[in-house]
């Protein structure tokens, strides 16, 4: 099977870095190409047309096959909404019946994602953190990322924006902003008692910051939320989340008492680690949402 | 055949999810505009959330949020909380991947001046030669 010039040899060479191309390594070198170039150019338009035809036909076929398969699968799944379905097993029963005594929040979904599966949610927050970092790397306005032409364009835009004075936007944003911020903080802090939590509250807070930036410009946001503060807030929030998470998981895995008081169920200061973790997740989400806006808008936070 | 359609009616949430998924896939396959491709990907995400939420639904039960903490919770009161948490994870990952894809698209537009995949590939090949 494994002949010396066969696919396996080439594959091993490719893995080791000796060969640059996996599939075309047997091709002759570039010097032989010009002879065939005229013959190839004649058929290039035809080739494109044939490729398009095949692509579209197979695309339609794949889509129709996908639809039929999915419909057949959906019909054969257990009927939605029945209590005896295999999805409603002893796992969800345990989460519902023991959630309050184990984690202390009346929001049972919050119990699940922030206490039983807190490591999973830490991964989510890290994904958001990494996404914000990656978008910053790609779009931040500095000498490496942007050309001189683009920098001049951004400066012109800044100047044009400082002149604009929209009365409707000003009135609406000045009336609504305090309410939006208050509501966002309410949702974030009250996440263990009602629907909401760090992700929802952080998104609303980020939306409020976007409205603020629309009215007062990114310079207005910078006066209280500079790039240094942005970096430190999201890093400290994620690191604090990670530390709490490590402590909680370490104590729980070794069967030790974690000394975190659960409080009276239903009051604001209850449910152990869920309240601080909600606030920290909210900070990370706020920074991420606002960073997306600022970076996509004009490349600055 | 009649039974088939009756089952389709009972599974209407999942059927909607399947149709949405295929709509998103067609958008992903046949649009050459990169922004429209990303929109198609998001529609596919939405279909998955709908299917997951439907999997956790139980007819006639409440959302898993206790109104009175003194009464112990029983399974007969609340729907399944696990798929809800999974949908939350999915939404977060979808937001992150969409933002990253859009940022890459912005960089491609700055270099090649177009959003169409054919033109980008053509220009990239010509630049290589």
XYZ file of C-alpha atoms in Angstrom:
430
model
C 0.000 0.000 0.000
C 2.641 2.505 1.039
C 4.797 2.874 -2.021
C 7.647 5.336 -1.814
C 6.225 7.802 -4.310
C 2.655 7.365 -3.200
C 0.321 9.632 -1.341
C 1.559 8.604 2.104
C 5.135 9.623 1.346
C 3.970 12.982 0.032
C 1.684 13.403 3.030
C 4.522 12.685 5.460
C 6.789 15.111 3.609
C 4.034 17.702 3.744
C 3.623 17.179 7.495
C 7.372 17.460 7.990
C 7.473 20.646 5.920
C 9.646 19.329 3.063
C 6.855 19.652 0.494
C 4.899 22.862 0.180
C 1.874 21.469 -1.649
C 0.048 18.335 -0.660
C -1.831 17.606 -3.884
C 0.253 19.042 -6.705
C 3.747 18.128 -5.600
C 4.137 15.730 -8.542
C 3.506 18.562 -11.016
C 6.405 19.728 -13.224
C 8.177 22.946 -12.264
C 7.022 26.392 -13.406
C 9.324 26.563 -16.413
C 7.111 24.190 -18.359
C 3.999 26.314 -17.913
C 4.218 28.968 -20.673
C 3.979 26.341 -23.417
C 0.491 25.348 -22.337
C -0.663 28.815 -21.429
C -2.228 29.668 -24.767
C -4.142 26.438 -24.921
C -5.374 26.931 -21.362
C -6.498 30.509 -21.914
C -8.753 29.461 -24.748
C -10.782 27.245 -22.506
C -10.724 29.376 -19.355
C -14.088 31.072 -19.968
C -15.611 27.725 -20.845
C -14.107 26.196 -17.736
C -15.568 28.955 -15.608
C -18.970 28.451 -17.158
C -18.843 24.703 -16.585
C -17.683 25.238 -13.003
C -20.540 27.687 -12.374
C -23.049 25.242 -13.847
C -21.774 22.386 -11.696
C -21.594 24.607 -8.622
C -25.152 25.858 -8.978
C -26.641 22.481 -9.812
C -24.906 20.727 -6.953
C -25.816 23.593 -4.626
C -29.490 23.275 -5.454
C -29.290 19.496 -5.095
C -27.524 19.733 -1.727
C -30.050 22.282 -0.440
C -33.048 20.205 -1.504
C -31.485 17.045 -0.056
C -30.761 18.919 3.188
C -34.358 20.167 3.412
C -35.835 16.711 2.784
C -33.456 15.050 5.265
C -34.107 17.637 7.956
C -37.876 17.416 7.491
C -37.799 13.612 7.717
C -35.628 13.809 10.845
C -37.890 16.427 12.418
C -40.982 14.314 11.759
C -39.396 11.287 13.402
C -38.227 13.172 16.503
C -40.391 12.999 19.659
C -43.327 15.412 19.568
C -42.433 18.872 20.907
C -43.981 19.806 24.238
C -44.603 16.413 25.786
C -43.365 15.755 29.295
C -42.173 12.187 28.560
C -39.634 13.269 25.946
C -36.103 11.904 26.461
C -34.745 15.455 26.751
C -36.626 15.926 30.037
C -34.507 13.428 31.954
C -33.136 13.211 35.485
C -30.535 15.912 34.760
C -33.105 18.670 34.339
C -35.088 17.166 37.223
C -32.041 17.519 39.488
C -31.389 21.089 38.308
C -34.984 22.073 39.057
C -35.447 20.302 42.395
C -32.044 20.915 44.013
C -31.057 24.200 42.338
C -32.298 26.456 45.119
C -30.625 24.602 47.981
C -27.348 24.036 46.100
C -26.799 27.454 44.531
C -29.412 29.706 46.122
C -30.864 31.634 43.173
C -34.550 31.569 42.280
C -33.672 31.867 38.599
C -33.079 28.197 37.856
C -31.368 28.851 34.516
C -28.999 31.206 36.333
C -28.337 28.458 38.872
C -27.459 26.107 36.082
C -25.188 28.282 33.956
C -23.467 30.204 36.786
C -23.128 27.576 39.490
C -23.322 24.015 38.172
C -21.770 24.826 34.798
C -19.749 27.885 35.735
C -16.746 26.676 33.758
C -18.812 26.640 30.564
C -19.848 30.256 31.072
C -16.225 31.179 31.768
C -15.457 29.803 28.318
C -18.200 31.966 26.833
C -16.806 35.094 28.455
C -13.341 34.191 27.190
C -14.755 33.808 23.669
C -16.201 37.327 23.870
C -12.917 38.658 25.271
C -10.941 37.010 22.470
C -13.369 38.265 19.819
C -12.962 41.842 21.077
C -9.180 41.395 21.076
C -9.166 39.987 17.546
C -11.372 42.784 16.199
C -9.086 45.293 17.924
C -6.083 43.731 16.215
C -7.790 43.922 12.828
C -9.467 47.317 12.950
C -7.736 49.589 15.472
C -6.747 52.885 13.921
C -2.948 53.041 14.060
C -0.025 53.248 11.667
C 0.219 49.506 11.100
C -3.422 48.830 10.280
C -4.509 51.872 8.317
C -3.079 53.581 5.261
C -2.484 57.334 5.146
C -5.445 57.785 2.815
C -7.748 56.041 5.286
C -6.363 58.060 8.202
C -7.115 61.287 6.341
C -10.607 60.011 5.594
C -11.185 59.221 9.287
C -10.010 62.699 10.284
C -12.379 64.313 7.769
C -15.218 62.206 9.182
C -14.353 63.295 12.721
C -14.483 66.934 11.706
C -17.775 66.490 9.849
C -19.301 64.699 12.799
C -18.396 67.417 15.290
C -20.441 69.930 13.284
C -23.615 67.838 13.094
C -26.217 68.879 15.659
C -29.247 66.617 15.507
C -32.029 67.876 17.724
C -34.095 64.688 17.675
C -31.122 62.515 18.612
C -30.064 64.971 21.334
C -33.485 65.130 22.988
C -34.134 61.398 22.826
C -30.703 60.377 24.032
C -30.619 62.874 26.920
C -34.031 61.677 28.109
C -33.479 57.974 27.594
C -29.849 57.453 28.598
C -30.293 57.535 32.418
C -33.253 55.171 32.155
C -31.326 52.789 29.890
C -28.294 52.728 32.192
C -30.439 52.195 35.286
C -32.430 49.429 33.617
C -29.253 47.700 32.450
C -27.759 47.767 35.940
C -31.042 46.486 37.373
C -31.073 43.542 34.969
C -27.401 42.803 35.644
C -27.672 42.890 39.452
C -31.067 41.212 39.657
C -30.078 38.341 37.371
C -30.424 35.655 40.040
C -34.026 36.631 40.876
C -35.577 37.454 37.506
C -34.948 36.824 33.800
C -31.743 38.499 32.708
C -28.257 38.371 34.104
C -24.832 39.436 32.986
C -25.198 38.809 29.265
C -28.552 40.580 28.842
C -27.674 43.466 31.165
C -24.256 43.913 29.586
C -25.778 44.042 26.102
C -28.229 46.753 27.207
C -25.453 48.739 28.914
C -23.334 48.444 25.765
C -26.309 49.641 23.696
C -26.672 52.626 26.019
C -22.988 53.435 25.559
C -23.475 53.231 21.775
C -26.355 55.733 22.016
C -24.115 57.965 24.156
C -21.395 57.766 21.519
C -23.905 58.660 18.801
C -24.871 61.838 20.599
C -21.599 63.009 22.203
C -19.137 61.359 19.828
C -16.509 58.784 20.742
C -14.578 61.644 22.360
C -17.442 62.115 24.804
C -17.276 58.478 25.834
C -13.497 58.723 26.151
C -13.839 61.293 28.939
C -15.068 58.653 31.354
C -14.298 55.407 29.502
C -10.838 55.689 28.012
C -8.979 52.912 26.241
C -6.844 52.195 29.316
C -9.932 51.923 31.506
C -11.587 49.723 28.884
C -8.624 47.358 28.835
C -8.290 47.193 32.610
C -12.031 46.748 33.251
C -12.437 43.809 30.939
C -9.192 42.149 32.002
C -9.895 42.564 35.722
C -13.474 41.341 35.299
C -12.425 38.228 33.391
C -9.558 37.488 35.788
C -11.827 37.916 38.815
C -14.367 35.596 37.262
C -11.636 33.045 36.625
C -10.364 33.246 40.219
C -13.836 32.828 41.751
C -14.501 30.003 39.334
C -11.209 28.255 40.230
C -11.858 28.558 43.970
C -15.435 27.310 43.655
C -14.564 24.391 41.389
C -11.504 23.405 43.469
C -13.445 23.353 46.740
C -16.395 21.554 45.167
C -14.274 18.925 43.467
C -12.478 18.070 46.720
C -15.667 17.968 48.766
C -14.660 20.913 50.961
C -16.839 23.685 52.341
C -16.377 26.837 50.267
C -17.486 29.296 53.014
C -19.606 31.323 50.605
C -22.891 32.220 52.361
C -25.993 31.554 50.274
C -28.210 34.097 52.071
C -31.995 34.098 52.172
C -33.448 32.948 48.872
C -35.252 35.749 47.064
C -33.352 38.691 48.557
C -30.899 40.780 46.567
C -27.734 39.718 48.398
C -28.133 35.982 48.120
C -27.083 33.034 46.010
C -23.340 33.083 46.751
C -21.127 33.511 43.694
C -23.918 34.177 41.189
C -24.298 37.907 41.943
C -20.593 38.889 41.592
C -20.187 36.657 38.559
C -23.211 38.274 36.897
C -21.674 41.715 37.439
C -18.295 40.609 36.064
C -19.837 38.962 32.999
C -21.845 42.152 32.490
C -18.630 44.215 32.506
C -16.972 41.963 29.937
C -20.053 42.019 27.690
C -20.417 45.808 27.966
C -16.789 46.358 26.980
C -17.106 43.902 24.089
C -20.313 45.389 22.672
C -19.000 48.948 22.889
C -15.636 47.900 21.435
C -17.372 46.331 18.437
C -19.265 49.571 17.818
C -16.261 51.852 18.227
C -13.926 49.707 16.149
C -16.331 49.143 13.276
C -17.427 52.782 13.319
C -14.106 54.587 13.195
C -11.453 52.263 14.502
C -11.086 53.608 17.997
C -12.453 52.784 21.412
C -49.869 10.812 3.980
C -52.447 12.465 6.215
C -50.586 11.301 9.300
C -47.398 12.786 7.874
C -48.981 16.233 7.636
C -50.521 15.930 11.094
C -47.059 15.168 12.497
C -45.676 18.121 10.536
C -48.284 20.322 12.228
C -47.362 19.050 15.686
C -43.667 19.569 14.953
C -44.209 23.046 13.476
C -41.417 24.650 15.508
C -38.870 22.101 14.339
C -40.151 22.333 10.748
C -39.770 26.117 10.862
C -36.247 25.602 12.191
C -35.446 23.215 9.305
C -36.774 25.656 6.702
C -34.859 28.564 8.282
C -31.696 26.460 8.300
C -32.027 25.697 4.591
C -32.787 29.375 3.805
C -29.590 30.352 5.578
C -27.647 27.634 3.779
C -28.904 28.791 0.376
C -27.859 32.326 1.285
C -24.438 31.037 2.271
C -24.021 29.010 -0.932
C -25.413 31.251 -3.643
C -24.594 34.794 -2.545
C -21.201 35.958 -3.652
C -21.436 39.073 -1.450
C -19.543 38.425 1.777
C -21.926 40.435 3.995
C -24.875 38.425 2.665
C -22.949 35.235 3.368
C -22.546 36.325 7.003
C -26.263 37.141 7.192
C -27.002 33.633 5.901
C -24.768 32.165 8.592
C -26.689 34.120 11.227
C -30.014 32.832 9.903
C -28.654 29.285 10.264
C -27.702 30.103 13.883
C -31.236 31.318 14.552
C -32.652 28.055 13.219
C -30.476 26.105 15.641
C -31.657 28.251 18.575
C -35.277 27.657 17.606
C -34.755 23.896 17.437
C -32.981 23.855 20.810
C -35.637 25.961 22.512
C -38.344 23.710 21.099
C -36.508 20.668 22.455
C -36.768 22.024 25.993
C -40.390 23.129 25.785
C -43.062 21.290 27.761
C -46.705 22.132 27.158
C -48.412 23.934 30.042
C -45.368 24.522 32.263
C -43.755 27.760 33.376
C -40.355 29.258 32.641
C -37.797 27.978 35.160
C -37.911 31.029 37.435
C -39.368 30.486 40.895
C -41.930 33.069 41.937
C -42.048 31.980 45.588
C -38.811 30.592 47.101
C -40.621 29.107 50.132
C -42.439 26.524 47.990
C -40.021 23.787 46.848
C -39.746 23.446 43.078
C -41.013 20.309 41.375
C -40.541 19.041 37.836
C -44.265 19.312 37.159
C -44.063 23.126 37.419
C -41.185 24.146 35.163
C -39.850 23.481 31.678
C -36.413 22.002 31.014
C -33.703 24.613 31.811
C -30.796 22.856 30.055
C -31.527 23.827 26.390
C -32.066 27.434 27.494
C -28.521 27.554 28.823
C -27.217 25.978 25.623
C -28.990 28.632 23.537
C -27.282 31.310 25.652
C -23.900 29.769 24.841
C -24.823 29.611 21.172
C -25.851 33.262 21.022
C -22.588 34.402 22.592
C -20.444 32.343 20.237
C -22.499 33.527 17.257
C -21.989 37.187 18.236
C -18.244 36.661 18.594
C -17.813 34.795 15.307
C -20.010 37.295 13.407
C -17.959 40.220 14.688
C -14.715 38.506 13.710
C -16.026 37.644 10.237
C -17.216 41.217 9.695
C -13.845 42.597 10.788
C -12.080 40.332 8.278
C -14.539 41.497 5.608
C -13.728 45.141 6.386
C -10.020 44.432 5.953
C -10.667 42.622 2.643
C -12.736 45.573 1.416
C -9.961 48.000 2.314
C -7.432 46.001 0.298
C -9.496 44.960 -2.748
C -12.254 47.558 -2.847
C -15.049 45.049 -3.372
C -17.201 42.664 -1.359
C -17.771 40.101 -4.116
C -15.894 36.874 -3.590
C -15.250 36.302 -7.306
C -13.628 39.706 -7.740
C -11.597 39.286 -4.559
C -10.277 35.897 -5.727
C -9.538 37.248 -9.221
C -7.685 40.274 -7.874
C -5.793 38.215 -5.347
C -4.645 35.801 -8.072
C -3.569 38.677 -10.325
C -1.672 40.296 -7.457
C 0.095 36.999 -6.793
C 1.233 36.738 -10.422
